[in-house]
XYZ file of C-alpha atoms in Angstrom:
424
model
C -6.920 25.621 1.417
C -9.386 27.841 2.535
C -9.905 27.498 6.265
C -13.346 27.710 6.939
C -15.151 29.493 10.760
C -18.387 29.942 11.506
C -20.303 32.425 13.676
C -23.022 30.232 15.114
C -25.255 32.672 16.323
C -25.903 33.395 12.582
C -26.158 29.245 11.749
C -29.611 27.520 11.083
C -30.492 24.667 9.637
C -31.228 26.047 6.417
C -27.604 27.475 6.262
C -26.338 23.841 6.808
C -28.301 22.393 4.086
C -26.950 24.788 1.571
C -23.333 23.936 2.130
C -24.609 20.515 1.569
C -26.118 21.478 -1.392
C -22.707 23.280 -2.714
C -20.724 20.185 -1.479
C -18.345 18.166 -3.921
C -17.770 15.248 -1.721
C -22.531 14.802 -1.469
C -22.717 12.071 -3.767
C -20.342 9.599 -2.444
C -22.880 9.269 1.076
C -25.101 7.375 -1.502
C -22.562 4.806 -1.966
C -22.719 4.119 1.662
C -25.265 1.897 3.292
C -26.654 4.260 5.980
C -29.393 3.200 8.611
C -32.453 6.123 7.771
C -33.004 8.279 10.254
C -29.084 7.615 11.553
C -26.629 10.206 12.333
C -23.749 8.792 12.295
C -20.300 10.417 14.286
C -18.583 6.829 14.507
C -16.868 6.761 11.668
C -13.938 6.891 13.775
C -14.354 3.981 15.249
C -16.332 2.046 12.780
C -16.725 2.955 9.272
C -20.332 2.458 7.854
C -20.823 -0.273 5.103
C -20.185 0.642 1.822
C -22.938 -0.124 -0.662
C -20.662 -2.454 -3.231
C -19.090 -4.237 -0.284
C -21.513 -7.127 0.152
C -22.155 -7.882 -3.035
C -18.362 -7.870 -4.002
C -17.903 -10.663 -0.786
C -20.854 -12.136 -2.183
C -18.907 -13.168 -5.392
C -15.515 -13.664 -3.693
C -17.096 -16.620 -1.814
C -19.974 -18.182 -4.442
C -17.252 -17.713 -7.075
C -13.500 -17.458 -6.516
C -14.180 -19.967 -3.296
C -17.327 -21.816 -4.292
C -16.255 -22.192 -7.945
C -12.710 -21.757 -8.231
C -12.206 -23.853 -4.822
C -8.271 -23.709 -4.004
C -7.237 -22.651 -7.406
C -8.888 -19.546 -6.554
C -4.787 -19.041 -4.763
C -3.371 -18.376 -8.148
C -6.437 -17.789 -10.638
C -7.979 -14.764 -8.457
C -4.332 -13.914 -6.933
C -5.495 -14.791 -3.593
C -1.784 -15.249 -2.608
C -0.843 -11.641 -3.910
C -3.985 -9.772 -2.401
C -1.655 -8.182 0.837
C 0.590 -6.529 -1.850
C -2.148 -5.607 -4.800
C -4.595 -4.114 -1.550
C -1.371 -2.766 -0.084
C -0.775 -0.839 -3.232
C -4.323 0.715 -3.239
C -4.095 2.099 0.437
C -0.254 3.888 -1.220
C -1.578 6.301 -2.606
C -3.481 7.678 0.611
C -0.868 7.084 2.623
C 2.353 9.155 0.467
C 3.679 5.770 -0.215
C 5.327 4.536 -3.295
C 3.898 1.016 -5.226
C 5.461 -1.863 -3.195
C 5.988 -0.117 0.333
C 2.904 -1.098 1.572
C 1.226 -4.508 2.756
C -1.895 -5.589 4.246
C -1.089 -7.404 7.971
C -2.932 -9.284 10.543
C -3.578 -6.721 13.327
C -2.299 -3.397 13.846
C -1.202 -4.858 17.294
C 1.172 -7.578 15.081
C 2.149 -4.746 12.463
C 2.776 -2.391 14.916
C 5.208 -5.585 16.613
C 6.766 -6.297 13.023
C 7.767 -2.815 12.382
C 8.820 -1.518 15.663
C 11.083 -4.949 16.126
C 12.581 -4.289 12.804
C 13.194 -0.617 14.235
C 15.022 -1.178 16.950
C 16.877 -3.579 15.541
C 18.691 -0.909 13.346
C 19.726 0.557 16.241
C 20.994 -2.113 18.252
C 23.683 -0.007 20.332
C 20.778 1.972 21.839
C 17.902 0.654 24.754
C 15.377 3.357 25.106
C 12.027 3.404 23.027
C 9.854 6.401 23.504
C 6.092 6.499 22.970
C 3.456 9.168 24.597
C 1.615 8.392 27.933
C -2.112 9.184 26.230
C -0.980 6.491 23.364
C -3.625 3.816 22.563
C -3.293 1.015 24.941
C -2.116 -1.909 22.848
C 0.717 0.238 21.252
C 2.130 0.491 24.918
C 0.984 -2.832 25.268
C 3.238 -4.137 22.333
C 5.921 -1.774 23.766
C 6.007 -4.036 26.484
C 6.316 -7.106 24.640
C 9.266 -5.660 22.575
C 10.765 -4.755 25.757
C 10.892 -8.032 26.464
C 12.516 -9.633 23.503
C 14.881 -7.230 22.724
C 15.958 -6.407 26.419
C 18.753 -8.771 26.904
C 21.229 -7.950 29.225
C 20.380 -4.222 28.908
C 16.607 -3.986 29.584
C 15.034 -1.208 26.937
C 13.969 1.374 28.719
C 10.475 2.522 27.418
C 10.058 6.527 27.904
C 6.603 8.183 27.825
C 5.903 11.817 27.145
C 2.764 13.598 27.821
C 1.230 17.323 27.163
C 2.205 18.107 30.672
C 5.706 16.663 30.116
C 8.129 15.606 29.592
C 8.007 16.774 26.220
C 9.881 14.730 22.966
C 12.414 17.283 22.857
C 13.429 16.245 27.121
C 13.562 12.544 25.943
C 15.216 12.475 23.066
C 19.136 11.843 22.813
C 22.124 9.269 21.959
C 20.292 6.412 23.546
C 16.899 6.616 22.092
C 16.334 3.650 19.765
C 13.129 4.346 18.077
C 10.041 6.712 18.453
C 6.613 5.165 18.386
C 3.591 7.816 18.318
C -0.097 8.356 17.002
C -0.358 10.623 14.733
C -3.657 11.532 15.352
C -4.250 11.319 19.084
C -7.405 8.754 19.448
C -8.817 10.661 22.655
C -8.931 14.168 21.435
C -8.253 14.578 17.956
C -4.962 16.236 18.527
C -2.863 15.954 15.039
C 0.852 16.158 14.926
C 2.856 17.456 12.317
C 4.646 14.334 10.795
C 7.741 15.978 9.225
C 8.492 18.063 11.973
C 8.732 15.820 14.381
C 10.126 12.837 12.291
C 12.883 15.698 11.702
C 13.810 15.626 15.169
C 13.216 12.435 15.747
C 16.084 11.837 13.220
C 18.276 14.888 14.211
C 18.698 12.755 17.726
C 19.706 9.498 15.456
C 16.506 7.287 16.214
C 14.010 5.662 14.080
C 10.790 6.922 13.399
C 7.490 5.097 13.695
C 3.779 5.980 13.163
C 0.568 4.470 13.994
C -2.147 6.038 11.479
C -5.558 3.980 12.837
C -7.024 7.968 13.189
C -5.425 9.233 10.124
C -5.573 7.017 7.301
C -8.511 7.927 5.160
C -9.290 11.510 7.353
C -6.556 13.690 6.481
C -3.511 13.599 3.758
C -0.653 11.853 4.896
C 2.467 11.643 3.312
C 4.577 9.572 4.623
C 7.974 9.634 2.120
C 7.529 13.745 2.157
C 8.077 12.995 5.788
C 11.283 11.229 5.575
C 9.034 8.839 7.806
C 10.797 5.207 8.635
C 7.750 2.665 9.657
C 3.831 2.949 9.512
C 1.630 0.932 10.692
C -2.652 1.365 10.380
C -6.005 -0.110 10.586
C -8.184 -0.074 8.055
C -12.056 -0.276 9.338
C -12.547 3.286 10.797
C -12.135 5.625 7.505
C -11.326 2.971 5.164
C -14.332 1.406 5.792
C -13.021 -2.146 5.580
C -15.606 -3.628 7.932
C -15.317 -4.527 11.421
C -11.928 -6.495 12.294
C -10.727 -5.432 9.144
C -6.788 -6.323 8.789
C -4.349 -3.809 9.385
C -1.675 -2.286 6.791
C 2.270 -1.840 7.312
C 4.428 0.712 5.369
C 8.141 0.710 5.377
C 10.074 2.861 3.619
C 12.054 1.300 0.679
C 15.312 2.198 1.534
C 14.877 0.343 5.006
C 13.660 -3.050 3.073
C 16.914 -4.509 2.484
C 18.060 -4.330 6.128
C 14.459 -4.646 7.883
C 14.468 -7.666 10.320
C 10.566 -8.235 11.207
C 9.373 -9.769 14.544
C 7.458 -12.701 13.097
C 9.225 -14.179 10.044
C 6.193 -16.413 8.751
C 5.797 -18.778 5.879
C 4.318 -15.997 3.456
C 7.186 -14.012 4.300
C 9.718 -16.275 3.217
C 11.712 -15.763 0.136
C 10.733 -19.236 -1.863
C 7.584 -20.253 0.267
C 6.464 -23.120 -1.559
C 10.258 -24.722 -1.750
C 9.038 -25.631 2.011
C 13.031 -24.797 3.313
C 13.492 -25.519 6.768
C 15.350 -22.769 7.423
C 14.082 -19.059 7.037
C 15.042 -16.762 3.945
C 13.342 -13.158 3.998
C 11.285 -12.137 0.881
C 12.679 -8.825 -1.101
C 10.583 -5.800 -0.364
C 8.081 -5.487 1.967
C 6.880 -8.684 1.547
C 9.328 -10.051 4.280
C 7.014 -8.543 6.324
C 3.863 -10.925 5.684
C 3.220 -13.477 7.941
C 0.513 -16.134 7.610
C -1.966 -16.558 5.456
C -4.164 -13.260 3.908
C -7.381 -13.346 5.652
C -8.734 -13.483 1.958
C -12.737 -12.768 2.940
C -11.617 -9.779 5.459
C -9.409 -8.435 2.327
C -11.879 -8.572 -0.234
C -13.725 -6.360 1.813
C -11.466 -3.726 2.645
C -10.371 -4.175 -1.212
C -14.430 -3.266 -1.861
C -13.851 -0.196 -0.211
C -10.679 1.011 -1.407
C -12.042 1.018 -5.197
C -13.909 3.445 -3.735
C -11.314 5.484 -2.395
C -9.455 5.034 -5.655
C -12.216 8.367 -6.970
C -11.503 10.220 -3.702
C -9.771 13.097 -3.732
C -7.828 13.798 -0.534
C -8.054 17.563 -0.651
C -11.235 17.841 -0.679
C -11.855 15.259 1.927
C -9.169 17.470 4.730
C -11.118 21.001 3.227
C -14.820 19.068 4.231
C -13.169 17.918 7.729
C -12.326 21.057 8.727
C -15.664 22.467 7.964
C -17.662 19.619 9.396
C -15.672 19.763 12.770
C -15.334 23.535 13.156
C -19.338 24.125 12.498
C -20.031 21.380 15.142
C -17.272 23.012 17.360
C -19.247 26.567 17.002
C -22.816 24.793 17.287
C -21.081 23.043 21.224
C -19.655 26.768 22.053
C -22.898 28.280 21.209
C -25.607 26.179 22.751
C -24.086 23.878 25.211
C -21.354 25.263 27.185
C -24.171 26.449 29.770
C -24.293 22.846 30.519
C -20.005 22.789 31.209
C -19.282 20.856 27.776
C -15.688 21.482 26.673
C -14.283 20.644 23.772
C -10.757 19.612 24.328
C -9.793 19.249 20.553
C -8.237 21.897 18.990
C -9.041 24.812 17.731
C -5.947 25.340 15.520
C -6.746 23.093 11.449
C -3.298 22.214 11.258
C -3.394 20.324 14.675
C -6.212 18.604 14.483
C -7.533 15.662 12.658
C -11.628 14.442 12.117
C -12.871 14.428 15.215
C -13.802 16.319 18.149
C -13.942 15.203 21.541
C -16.422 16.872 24.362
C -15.599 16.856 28.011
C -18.221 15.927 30.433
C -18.418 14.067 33.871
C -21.510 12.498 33.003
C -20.438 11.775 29.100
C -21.165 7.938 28.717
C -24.967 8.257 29.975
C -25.278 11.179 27.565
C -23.993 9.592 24.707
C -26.109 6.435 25.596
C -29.094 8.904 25.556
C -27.873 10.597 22.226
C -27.160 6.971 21.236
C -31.271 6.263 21.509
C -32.232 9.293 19.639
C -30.400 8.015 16.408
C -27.147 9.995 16.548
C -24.353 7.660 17.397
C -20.747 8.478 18.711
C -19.104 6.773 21.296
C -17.203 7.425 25.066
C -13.399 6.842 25.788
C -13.218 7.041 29.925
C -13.233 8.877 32.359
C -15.004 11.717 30.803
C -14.875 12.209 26.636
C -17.637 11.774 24.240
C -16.403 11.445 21.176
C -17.837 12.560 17.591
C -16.011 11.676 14.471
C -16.568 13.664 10.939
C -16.216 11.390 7.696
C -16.497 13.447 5.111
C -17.967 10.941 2.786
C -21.123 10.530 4.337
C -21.440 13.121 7.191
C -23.472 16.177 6.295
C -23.678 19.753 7.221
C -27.360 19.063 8.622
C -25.819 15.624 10.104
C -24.218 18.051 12.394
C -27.165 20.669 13.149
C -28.817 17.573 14.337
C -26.512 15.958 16.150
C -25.823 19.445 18.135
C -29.778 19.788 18.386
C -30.536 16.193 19.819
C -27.498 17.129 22.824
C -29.035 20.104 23.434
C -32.581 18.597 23.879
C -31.035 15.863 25.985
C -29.244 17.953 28.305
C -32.227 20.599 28.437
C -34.563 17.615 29.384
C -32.221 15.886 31.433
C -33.013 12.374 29.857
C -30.277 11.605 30.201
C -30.229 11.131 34.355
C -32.564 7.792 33.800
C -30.615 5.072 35.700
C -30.921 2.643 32.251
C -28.122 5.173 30.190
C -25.961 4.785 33.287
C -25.740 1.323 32.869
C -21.653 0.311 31.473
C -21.988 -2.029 28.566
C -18.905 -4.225 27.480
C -17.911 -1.745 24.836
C -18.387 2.134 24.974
């Protein structure tokens, strides 16, 4: 893969519109539903609508529910949608046909798998995740904490770039190692077989949350030797807001796998209505209630789509996208102090880039008015996120050009962009 760099005193617009023009990946922004006049860096976050999407929910409910009523469980496999959709997010993922289901949320899946973790390594009470983790995964931490501590509380140790590092946590006593693979604040990628390497040289089992990689950069998890996986599927899968989350486990860990939650669907012989629990073969012991069918047919929307993607070219785009609009920042808005704190190196970051700046959330409130939409993650980081689908080349000149008039003008200083909404 050809690693792209750009001198950005030598950029225009004009420059940006031809690599659109040369661009593999242009025609799939027409399948999206994009807002005119929009520039849209959330992607991240939120993916935008694909065009097929509402009219394929459309038909799920005026036909397979308005029609087919509750036969609609076997005649449209309703019942089988978390293992069919699971199967289409596989191949994105480096996951074989029947390692991968759709879940409730990645808070539960994350729960299901990293119970079933650290129950393979019941002689051991330490979990380790990182300090700059997403909240709810040290949330659910916690909670396993909690069940699992018995008489020997779990211990729960957190590493951070300014230590201690995994290598100073790891040894005999370390259950199971929970970590983001792409780091949600700044971008910051890890290298999945490395460090699932030593997370199994020290005897421990590995687990990864992929909410910022699914969908933005090739994964693969079996390559990895990974153990447990756990994603959501409405930032680059574009399932639609509260879309559910997926859960991969490895085959060879399906036969001993004890989940958290053992729910009707995950039973063996569901409708023999036993009273007392029997786990499913395969990953399906890892279902819970019942599939969120509307929420699924929506993500499933979306993933026919991804069916024509080709990964390759989605990671070669990324890069291209994120260094330009790292050159553009460097160029024409570090005399305001921006920094950009994601880095530099492709290999180590994902499809993102994150922008330091004390005043960041009025800023992106401002930016936010002017059509080009990102978000803020406190105290200080405006965040931009790169989906190669539907971001272009001049997406980016633009978005660079609207901070630069903002900060020139100072717009953003109005008391009404200071103002903290509930969500940033």
């Amino acid at each position: 893969m050809t690693v792209p760099s750009f001198d950005a005193g030598r950029l225009d617009r004009d420059t940006c519109a031809a690599l659109d023009a040369a661009d593999p990946l242009a025609p799939f922004r027409e399948r999206f539903a994009l807002p005119e006049g929009v520039v849209y860096l959330d992607g991240n976050s939120l993916g935008a609508l694909p065009r097929d999407t509402a009219a394929h929910v459309q038909r799920v409910i005026s036909e397979e529910w308005g029609s087919g009523l509750i036969r609609s469980w076997n005649d449209a496999g309703w019942f089988d949608k978390p293992r069919t959709v699971g199967d289409m997010i596989a191949p994105l993922i480096g996951a074989a046909p029947g390692e991968v289901v759709i879940g409730d949320t990645t808070s539960a899946s994350l729960f299901q798998t990293t119970v079933a973790a650290a129950r393979m390594r019941p002689d051991r009470h330490a979990i380790v995740s990182e300090r700059g983790n997403f909240p709810t995964d040290l949330y659910v931490l916690e909670s396993v904490q909690a069940l699992l501590g018995g008489d020997t509380p779990l211990e729960r140790r957190l590493i951070a770039d300014d230590g201690p590092t995994l290598d100073d946590v790891l040894d005999d006593d370390v259950a199971v190692v929970v970590l983001t693979h792409v780091d949600y604040r700044t971008g910051r990628m890890y290298d999945m077989a490395d460090v699932t390497r030593r997370v199994h040289d020290a005897g421990a089992v590995m687990v990864w949350d992929l909410c910022h990689s699914a969908g933005a950069v090739p994964v693969n998890l079996n390559e990895a030797d990974a153990d447990f996986a756990v994603g959501c599927t409405y930032k680059y899968l574009n399932g639609g807001p509260g879309a559910p989350s997926f859960l991969w486990a490895a085959g060879r860990h399906h036969a001993a796998a004890r989940p958290a939650l053992t729910g009707w669907n995950g039973h063996a012989r569901p409708f023999d209505f036993a009273v007392d629990y029997a786990p499913a073969p395969g990953i399906t012991r890892f279902r819970v209630g019942t599939p969120q069918v509307l929420a699924i047919s929506a993500l499933e929307a979306s993933l026919r789509l991804w069916a024509e993607v080709d990964m390759a070219r989605v990671r070669e785009k990324s890069l291209r996208l994120t260094a330009l609009f790292m050159a553009l920042v460097d160029e024409r808005l570090a005399r305001w102090g921006l920094e950009v704190v994601t880095p530099r190196e492709p290999l180590r970051r994902g499809s993102q880039v994150s922008v330091r700046f004390a005043d960041g959330y009025a800023v992106m409130q401002a930016l936010t008015e002017r059509g080009v939409i990102g978000d803020f993650r406190a105290p200080d980081l405006m965040r931009f996120g790169f989906a190669p689908l539907y971001v272009s080349h001049v997406d980016v000149w633009n978005a660079v050009a609207a901070l630069e008039d903002i900060l020139g003008t100072e717009v953003w200083r109005e008391p009404r962009f200071a103002r903290r909404a509930a969500v940033t």
